[in-house]
Amino acid sequence: MPCNLLTSPRWKAEHLGLPMPDSPHAVSVSLPLWQHNIKYEEGDPEVIGRLQAAYPRFCLHPFVRRLCHDVFGAENAGLIFPSTAAAKRAIDYVVWRGGQSARLITLADQMACGVAVDPDDFPRLREYWQHAG
């Protein structure tokens, strides 16, 4: 049963990381204490690990995370882009930032493309994902 936020707001410490609204596609989560907000901004693994949703530019949607795992495997890193052109721009960015491992992965008859990187280059790819929009 979904949570009714009007009658049961998520304001207690135990609500940390719960999605708002109660949906697998929510882009907001409960950060009920000021300290939770500070720790989120500092990248504290305890807080980050409790987030069940987030705005897509800051956190991969669980479905996207699962797709990336299926495409790139547990040992590799990568992200999915909506077109070859978008994937190539991501590769150009990774190379421009000093990365060496970015490579294009074509998916579903070019309906989408992946960019695979070594784990060391993933922060550069993630930067592009976050800031390119």
Tab-separated table of N, CA and C in Angstrom:
chain	number	residue	atom	x	y	z
A	1	MET	N	0.838	-1.177	0.000
A	1	MET	CA	0.000	0.000	0.000
A	1	MET	C	0.889	1.248	0.000
A	2	PRO	N	0.734	2.141	-0.962
A	2	PRO	CA	1.552	3.354	-1.003
A	2	PRO	C	1.321	4.239	0.222
A	3	CYS	N	2.353	4.933	0.587
A	3	CYS	CA	2.288	5.847	1.726
A	3	CYS	C	1.592	7.145	1.301
A	4	ASN	N	0.634	7.605	2.094
A	4	ASN	CA	-0.024	8.882	1.861
A	4	ASN	C	0.782	9.942	2.607
A	5	LEU	N	1.522	10.758	1.871
A	5	LEU	CA	2.410	11.733	2.502
A	5	LEU	C	1.654	12.862	3.196
A	6	LEU	N	0.380	13.051	2.868
A	6	LEU	CA	-0.406	14.079	3.556
A	6	LEU	C	-0.774	13.648	4.971
A	7	THR	N	-1.044	12.365	5.135
A	7	THR	CA	-1.434	11.871	6.459
A	7	THR	C	-0.278	11.220	7.207
A	8	SER	N	0.745	10.793	6.473
A	8	SER	CA	1.905	10.136	7.084
A	8	SER	C	3.195	10.682	6.480
A	9	PRO	N	3.539	11.926	6.798
A	9	PRO	CA	4.760	12.495	6.220
A	9	PRO	C	6.011	11.749	6.694
A	10	ARG	N	6.999	11.745	5.867
A	10	ARG	CA	8.250	11.031	6.183
A	10	ARG	C	9.246	12.015	6.793
A	11	TRP	N	9.113	12.233	8.099
A	11	TRP	CA	9.914	13.238	8.776
A	11	TRP	C	10.783	12.680	9.892
A	12	LYS	N	10.670	11.404	10.174
A	12	LYS	CA	11.447	10.802	11.260
A	12	LYS	C	12.774	10.263	10.729
A	13	ALA	N	13.757	10.156	11.616
A	13	ALA	CA	15.084	9.650	11.228
A	13	ALA	C	14.992	8.286	10.557
A	14	GLU	N	14.063	7.468	11.006
A	14	GLU	CA	13.913	6.121	10.422
A	14	GLU	C	13.414	6.156	8.971
A	15	HIS	N	12.936	7.310	8.510
A	15	HIS	CA	12.450	7.446	7.134
A	15	HIS	C	13.563	7.814	6.155
A	16	LEU	N	14.784	7.952	6.647
A	16	LEU	CA	15.910	8.329	5.787
A	16	LEU	C	15.958	7.465	4.531
A	17	GLY	N	15.980	8.126	3.381
A	17	GLY	CA	16.163	7.441	2.104
A	17	GLY	C	14.910	6.907	1.455
A	18	LEU	N	13.770	6.971	2.138
A	18	LEU	CA	12.534	6.460	1.538
A	18	LEU	C	12.066	7.397	0.424
A	19	PRO	N	11.552	6.834	-0.671
A	19	PRO	CA	11.138	7.670	-1.802
A	19	PRO	C	9.886	8.485	-1.493
A	20	MET	N	9.816	9.650	-2.138
A	20	MET	CA	8.637	10.508	-2.047
A	20	MET	C	8.311	10.999	-3.451
A	21	PRO	N	7.161	10.663	-4.007
A	21	PRO	CA	6.138	9.791	-3.449
A	21	PRO	C	6.614	8.342	-3.425
A	22	ASP	N	5.788	7.496	-2.886
A	22	ASP	CA	6.105	6.080	-2.743
A	22	ASP	C	5.950	5.401	-4.108
A	23	SER	N	6.979	5.533	-4.935
A	23	SER	CA	6.920	5.034	-6.314
A	23	SER	C	8.317	4.624	-6.752
A	24	PRO	N	8.434	3.599	-7.600
A	24	PRO	CA	9.768	3.235	-8.095
A	24	PRO	C	10.372	4.318	-8.988
A	25	HIS	N	9.568	5.281	-9.407
A	25	HIS	CA	10.066	6.348	-10.278
A	25	HIS	C	10.176	7.695	-9.563
A	26	ALA	N	10.133	7.684	-8.253
A	26	ALA	CA	10.275	8.918	-7.476
A	26	ALA	C	11.658	9.521	-7.713
A	27	VAL	N	11.730	10.840	-7.647
A	27	VAL	CA	13.022	11.515	-7.797
A	27	VAL	C	13.403	12.283	-6.533
A	28	SER	N	12.627	12.114	-5.481
A	28	SER	CA	12.916	12.746	-4.196
A	28	SER	C	12.920	11.684	-3.107
A	29	VAL	N	13.721	11.927	-2.095
A	29	VAL	CA	13.764	11.018	-0.950
A	29	VAL	C	13.686	11.822	0.334
A	30	SER	N	13.364	11.128	1.391
A	30	SER	CA	13.313	11.752	2.698
A	30	SER	C	14.728	11.891	3.254
A	31	LEU	N	15.100	13.125	3.572
A	31	LEU	CA	16.324	13.437	4.319
A	31	LEU	C	15.844	14.223	5.545
A	32	PRO	N	15.269	13.528	6.518
A	32	PRO	CA	14.515	14.203	7.571
A	32	PRO	C	15.331	15.056	8.542
A	33	LEU	N	16.561	14.736	8.763
A	33	LEU	CA	17.372	15.504	9.712
A	33	LEU	C	18.379	16.367	8.961
A	34	TRP	N	18.692	17.513	9.536
A	34	TRP	CA	19.680	18.391	8.913
A	34	TRP	C	21.005	17.647	8.731
A	35	GLN	N	21.363	16.819	9.690
A	35	GLN	CA	22.604	16.042	9.602
A	35	GLN	C	22.572	15.092	8.404
A	36	HIS	N	21.411	14.558	8.060
A	36	HIS	CA	21.298	13.709	6.868
A	36	HIS	C	21.648	14.506	5.614
A	37	ASN	N	21.187	15.750	5.540
A	37	ASN	CA	21.490	16.602	4.393
A	37	ASN	C	22.982	16.885	4.299
A	38	ILE	N	23.594	17.184	5.426
A	38	ILE	CA	25.037	17.446	5.443
A	38	ILE	C	25.799	16.201	5.002
A	39	LYS	N	25.454	15.054	5.563
A	39	LYS	CA	26.148	13.813	5.206
A	39	LYS	C	25.905	13.430	3.748
A	40	TYR	N	24.707	13.722	3.226
A	40	TYR	CA	24.445	13.466	1.804
A	40	TYR	C	25.404	14.293	0.948
A	41	GLU	N	25.519	15.581	1.250
A	41	GLU	CA	26.400	16.467	0.480
A	41	GLU	C	27.864	16.056	0.605
A	42	GLU	N	28.234	15.476	1.724
A	42	GLU	CA	29.610	15.009	1.926
A	42	GLU	C	29.847	13.636	1.306
A	43	GLY	N	28.792	13.007	0.797
A	43	GLY	CA	28.933	11.687	0.173
A	43	GLY	C	29.087	10.556	1.172
A	44	ASP	N	28.579	10.731	2.367
A	44	ASP	CA	28.686	9.709	3.406
A	44	ASP	C	28.037	8.402	2.933
A	45	PRO	N	28.809	7.303	2.896
A	45	PRO	CA	28.271	6.034	2.388
A	45	PRO	C	27.068	5.514	3.175
A	46	GLU	N	27.009	5.816	4.464
A	46	GLU	CA	25.881	5.355	5.274
A	46	GLU	C	24.571	6.002	4.806
A	47	VAL	N	24.618	7.291	4.500
A	47	VAL	CA	23.424	7.991	4.017
A	47	VAL	C	23.150	7.625	2.562
A	48	ILE	N	24.163	7.682	1.723
A	48	ILE	CA	23.991	7.372	0.296
A	48	ILE	C	23.438	5.961	0.119
A	49	GLY	N	23.910	5.037	0.921
A	49	GLY	CA	23.467	3.653	0.818
A	49	GLY	C	22.007	3.443	1.186
A	50	ARG	N	21.419	4.382	1.888
A	50	ARG	CA	20.006	4.257	2.296
A	50	ARG	C	19.046	4.870	1.278
A	51	LEU	N	19.565	5.626	0.310
A	51	LEU	CA	18.688	6.285	-0.661
A	51	LEU	C	18.044	5.260	-1.580
A	52	GLN	N	16.732	5.246	-1.630
A	52	GLN	CA	15.999	4.318	-2.486
A	52	GLN	C	15.601	4.954	-3.811
A	53	ALA	N	15.840	6.242	-3.972
A	53	ALA	CA	15.536	6.964	-5.202
A	53	ALA	C	16.353	8.246	-5.185
A	54	ALA	N	16.417	8.915	-6.315
A	54	ALA	CA	17.080	10.215	-6.383
A	54	ALA	C	16.867	10.795	-7.772
A	55	TYR	N	17.144	12.062	-7.891
A	55	TYR	CA	17.054	12.722	-9.187
A	55	TYR	C	18.058	12.052	-10.127
A	56	PRO	N	17.648	11.703	-11.336
A	56	PRO	CA	18.494	10.882	-12.223
A	56	PRO	C	19.889	11.435	-12.521
A	57	ARG	N	20.078	12.737	-12.472
A	57	ARG	CA	21.406	13.271	-12.753
A	57	ARG	C	22.377	13.035	-11.597
A	58	PHE	N	21.848	12.696	-10.433
A	58	PHE	CA	22.690	12.503	-9.259
A	58	PHE	C	22.797	11.053	-8.812
A	59	CYS	N	21.883	10.228	-9.266
A	59	CYS	CA	21.870	8.832	-8.849
A	59	CYS	C	21.213	8.011	-9.948
A	60	LEU	N	21.783	6.883	-10.267
A	60	LEU	CA	21.179	6.034	-11.293
A	60	LEU	C	19.888	5.405	-10.775
A	61	HIS	N	18.868	5.464	-11.588
A	61	HIS	CA	17.601	4.802	-11.274
A	61	HIS	C	17.894	3.306	-11.133
A	62	PRO	N	17.249	2.621	-10.199
A	62	PRO	CA	17.516	1.184	-10.024
A	62	PRO	C	17.352	0.366	-11.308
A	63	PHE	N	16.395	0.725	-12.167
A	63	PHE	CA	16.221	-0.008	-13.425
A	63	PHE	C	17.408	0.231	-14.356
A	64	VAL	N	17.909	1.478	-14.387
A	64	VAL	CA	19.073	1.804	-15.219
A	64	VAL	C	20.306	1.101	-14.663
A	65	ARG	N	20.440	1.087	-13.343
A	65	ARG	CA	21.569	0.398	-12.712
A	65	ARG	C	21.568	-1.083	-13.091
A	66	ARG	N	20.381	-1.706	-13.072
A	66	ARG	CA	20.263	-3.124	-13.431
A	66	ARG	C	20.606	-3.332	-14.914
A	67	LEU	N	20.127	-2.440	-15.788
A	67	LEU	CA	20.451	-2.537	-17.212
A	67	LEU	C	21.955	-2.406	-17.426
A	68	CYS	N	22.587	-1.452	-16.764
A	68	CYS	CA	24.043	-1.284	-16.891
A	68	CYS	C	24.770	-2.535	-16.418
A	69	HIS	N	24.308	-3.128	-15.335
A	69	HIS	CA	24.926	-4.362	-14.844
A	69	HIS	C	24.780	-5.470	-15.879
A	70	ASP	N	23.597	-5.585	-16.489
A	70	ASP	CA	23.368	-6.619	-17.502
A	70	ASP	C	24.231	-6.401	-18.744
A	71	VAL	N	24.398	-5.149	-19.145
A	71	VAL	CA	25.161	-4.837	-20.361
A	71	VAL	C	26.661	-4.907	-20.116
A	72	PHE	N	27.122	-4.330	-19.023
A	72	PHE	CA	28.561	-4.190	-18.800
A	72	PHE	C	29.139	-5.236	-17.859
A	73	GLY	N	28.300	-5.957	-17.130
A	73	GLY	CA	28.777	-6.971	-16.203
A	73	GLY	C	29.222	-6.371	-14.887
A	74	ALA	N	29.506	-7.231	-13.952
A	74	ALA	CA	29.894	-6.791	-12.611
A	74	ALA	C	31.308	-6.221	-12.577
A	75	GLU	N	32.152	-6.668	-13.486
A	75	GLU	CA	33.560	-6.256	-13.462
A	75	GLU	C	33.820	-4.954	-14.211
A	76	ASN	N	32.894	-4.542	-15.074
A	76	ASN	CA	33.109	-3.359	-15.904
A	76	ASN	C	32.185	-2.234	-15.478
A	77	ALA	N	32.454	-1.060	-16.001
A	77	ALA	CA	31.636	0.102	-15.700
A	77	ALA	C	31.139	0.693	-17.010
A	78	GLY	N	30.011	1.354	-16.962
A	78	GLY	CA	29.487	1.990	-18.160
A	78	GLY	C	28.125	2.585	-17.902
A	79	LEU	N	27.665	3.354	-18.879
A	79	LEU	CA	26.349	3.978	-18.818
A	79	LEU	C	25.676	3.863	-20.173
A	80	ILE	N	24.357	3.931	-20.177
A	80	ILE	CA	23.561	3.841	-21.388
A	80	ILE	C	23.165	5.252	-21.823
A	81	PHE	N	23.236	5.507	-23.126
A	81	PHE	CA	22.848	6.797	-23.698
A	81	PHE	C	21.786	6.575	-24.767
A	82	PRO	N	20.953	7.581	-25.033
A	82	PRO	CA	19.818	7.388	-25.935
A	82	PRO	C	20.160	7.341	-27.420
A	83	SER	N	21.389	7.672	-27.775
A	83	SER	CA	21.752	7.675	-29.190
A	83	SER	C	23.256	7.496	-29.343
A	84	THR	N	23.649	7.153	-30.559
A	84	THR	CA	25.077	7.045	-30.861
A	84	THR	C	25.757	8.398	-30.671
A	85	ALA	N	25.103	9.467	-31.124
A	85	ALA	CA	25.691	10.806	-31.005
A	85	ALA	C	25.940	11.173	-29.542
A	86	ALA	N	24.978	10.889	-28.674
A	86	ALA	CA	25.146	11.197	-27.248
A	86	ALA	C	26.272	10.367	-26.645
A	87	ALA	N	26.355	9.101	-27.025
A	87	ALA	CA	27.419	8.231	-26.516
A	87	ALA	C	28.786	8.724	-26.983
A	88	LYS	N	28.876	9.150	-28.235
A	88	LYS	CA	30.161	9.653	-28.750
A	88	LYS	C	30.575	10.942	-28.047
A	89	ARG	N	29.619	11.797	-27.723
A	89	ARG	CA	29.953	13.009	-26.958
A	89	ARG	C	30.487	12.637	-25.575
A	90	ALA	N	29.914	11.611	-24.972
A	90	ALA	CA	30.394	11.146	-23.666
A	90	ALA	C	31.820	10.615	-23.782
A	91	ILE	N	32.089	9.855	-24.830
A	91	ILE	CA	33.445	9.334	-25.050
A	91	ILE	C	34.420	10.486	-25.233
A	92	ASP	N	34.046	11.480	-26.040
A	92	ASP	CA	34.911	12.647	-26.252
A	92	ASP	C	35.220	13.338	-24.928
A	93	TYR	N	34.230	13.443	-24.062
A	93	TYR	CA	34.435	14.084	-22.768
A	93	TYR	C	35.402	13.280	-21.906
A	94	VAL	N	35.202	11.969	-21.852
A	94	VAL	CA	36.088	11.116	-21.045
A	94	VAL	C	37.526	11.257	-21.525
A	95	VAL	N	37.730	11.245	-22.833
A	95	VAL	CA	39.081	11.391	-23.400
A	95	VAL	C	39.633	12.778	-23.082
A	96	TRP	N	38.815	13.809	-23.233
A	96	TRP	CA	39.239	15.180	-22.947
A	96	TRP	C	39.682	15.327	-21.493
A	97	ARG	N	39.033	14.563	-20.580
A	97	ARG	CA	39.390	14.614	-19.162
A	97	ARG	C	40.531	13.666	-18.806
A	98	GLY	N	41.158	13.063	-19.815
A	98	GLY	CA	42.323	12.224	-19.569
A	98	GLY	C	42.054	10.740	-19.514
A	99	GLY	N	40.823	10.328	-19.748
A	99	GLY	CA	40.488	8.904	-19.731
A	99	GLY	C	41.009	8.191	-20.965
A	100	GLN	N	41.292	6.915	-20.817
A	100	GLN	CA	41.873	6.133	-21.906
A	100	GLN	C	40.993	4.980	-22.371
A	101	SER	N	39.976	4.616	-21.598
A	101	SER	CA	39.329	3.328	-21.837
A	101	SER	C	37.936	3.400	-22.456
A	102	ALA	N	37.413	4.580	-22.732
A	102	ALA	CA	36.025	4.693	-23.192
A	102	ALA	C	35.839	4.064	-24.564
A	103	ARG	N	34.800	3.235	-24.676
A	103	ARG	CA	34.505	2.591	-25.959
A	103	ARG	C	32.993	2.475	-26.140
A	104	LEU	N	32.568	2.540	-27.386
A	104	LEU	CA	31.157	2.520	-27.749
A	104	LEU	C	30.627	1.094	-27.774
A	105	ILE	N	29.466	0.891	-27.205
A	105	ILE	CA	28.767	-0.394	-27.228
A	105	ILE	C	27.402	-0.136	-27.870
A	106	THR	N	27.131	-0.756	-29.016
A	106	THR	CA	25.845	-0.569	-29.688
A	106	THR	C	24.825	-1.555	-29.138
A	107	LEU	N	23.650	-1.051	-28.828
A	107	LEU	CA	22.580	-1.866	-28.254
A	107	LEU	C	21.324	-1.770	-29.116
A	108	ALA	N	20.563	-2.817	-29.169
A	108	ALA	CA	19.219	-2.817	-29.763
A	108	ALA	C	19.170	-2.130	-31.120
A	109	ASP	N	19.980	-2.610	-32.041
A	109	ASP	CA	19.987	-2.044	-33.395
A	109	ASP	C	20.136	-0.525	-33.390
A	110	GLN	N	21.005	-0.017	-32.543
A	110	GLN	CA	21.346	1.395	-32.426
A	110	GLN	C	20.212	2.257	-31.877
A	111	MET	N	19.228	1.631	-31.229
A	111	MET	CA	18.188	2.417	-30.564
A	111	MET	C	18.751	3.062	-29.291
A	112	ALA	N	19.823	2.509	-28.783
A	112	ALA	CA	20.526	3.057	-27.626
A	112	ALA	C	21.973	2.609	-27.741
A	113	CYS	N	22.847	3.304	-27.063
A	113	CYS	CA	24.263	2.946	-27.075
A	113	CYS	C	24.801	3.018	-25.662
A	114	GLY	N	25.773	2.194	-25.407
A	114	GLY	CA	26.439	2.230	-24.128
A	114	GLY	C	27.846	2.750	-24.302
A	115	VAL	N	28.382	3.278	-23.246
A	115	VAL	CA	29.791	3.647	-23.205
A	115	VAL	C	30.399	2.839	-22.071
A	116	ALA	N	31.314	1.958	-22.425
A	116	ALA	CA	32.003	1.127	-21.446
A	116	ALA	C	33.338	1.771	-21.114
A	117	VAL	N	33.704	1.731	-19.851
A	117	VAL	CA	34.983	2.272	-19.396
A	117	VAL	C	35.553	1.356	-18.326
A	118	ASP	N	36.852	1.460	-18.129
A	118	ASP	CA	37.466	0.804	-16.986
A	118	ASP	C	36.990	1.531	-15.723
A	119	PRO	N	36.943	0.855	-14.598
A	119	PRO	CA	36.463	1.498	-13.368
A	119	PRO	C	37.172	2.812	-13.034
A	120	ASP	N	38.454	2.936	-13.372
A	120	ASP	CA	39.175	4.181	-13.084
A	120	ASP	C	38.624	5.371	-13.866
A	121	ASP	N	38.044	5.120	-15.035
A	121	ASP	CA	37.496	6.201	-15.856
A	121	ASP	C	36.015	6.471	-15.581
A	122	PHE	N	35.386	5.646	-14.747
A	122	PHE	CA	33.948	5.825	-14.513
A	122	PHE	C	33.599	7.195	-13.929
A	123	PRO	N	34.380	7.752	-12.991
A	123	PRO	CA	34.030	9.090	-12.490
A	123	PRO	C	33.961	10.140	-13.603
A	124	ARG	N	34.810	10.041	-14.608
A	124	ARG	CA	34.768	10.985	-15.732
A	124	ARG	C	33.483	10.803	-16.540
A	125	LEU	N	33.113	9.551	-16.797
A	125	LEU	CA	31.883	9.268	-17.532
A	125	LEU	C	30.675	9.738	-16.732
A	126	ARG	N	30.703	9.520	-15.452
A	126	ARG	CA	29.602	9.937	-14.572
A	126	ARG	C	29.470	11.456	-14.545
A	127	GLU	N	30.612	12.159	-14.571
A	127	GLU	CA	30.591	13.628	-14.656
A	127	GLU	C	29.819	14.075	-15.883
A	128	TYR	N	30.122	13.458	-17.017
A	128	TYR	CA	29.434	13.831	-18.251
A	128	TYR	C	27.938	13.574	-18.115
A	129	TRP	N	27.583	12.398	-17.623
A	129	TRP	CA	26.177	12.020	-17.440
A	129	TRP	C	25.449	13.067	-16.592
A	130	GLN	N	26.095	13.492	-15.515
A	130	GLN	CA	25.455	14.428	-14.593
A	130	GLN	C	25.313	15.823	-15.181
A	131	HIS	N	26.342	16.307	-15.873
A	131	HIS	CA	26.360	17.712	-16.280
A	131	HIS	C	25.903	17.974	-17.705
A	132	ALA	N	25.840	16.953	-18.540
A	132	ALA	CA	25.448	17.180	-19.936
A	132	ALA	C	23.930	17.262	-20.101
A	133	GLY	N	23.201	16.740	-19.128
A	133	GLY	CA	21.748	16.868	-19.181
A	133	GLY	C	21.049	15.904	-20.016
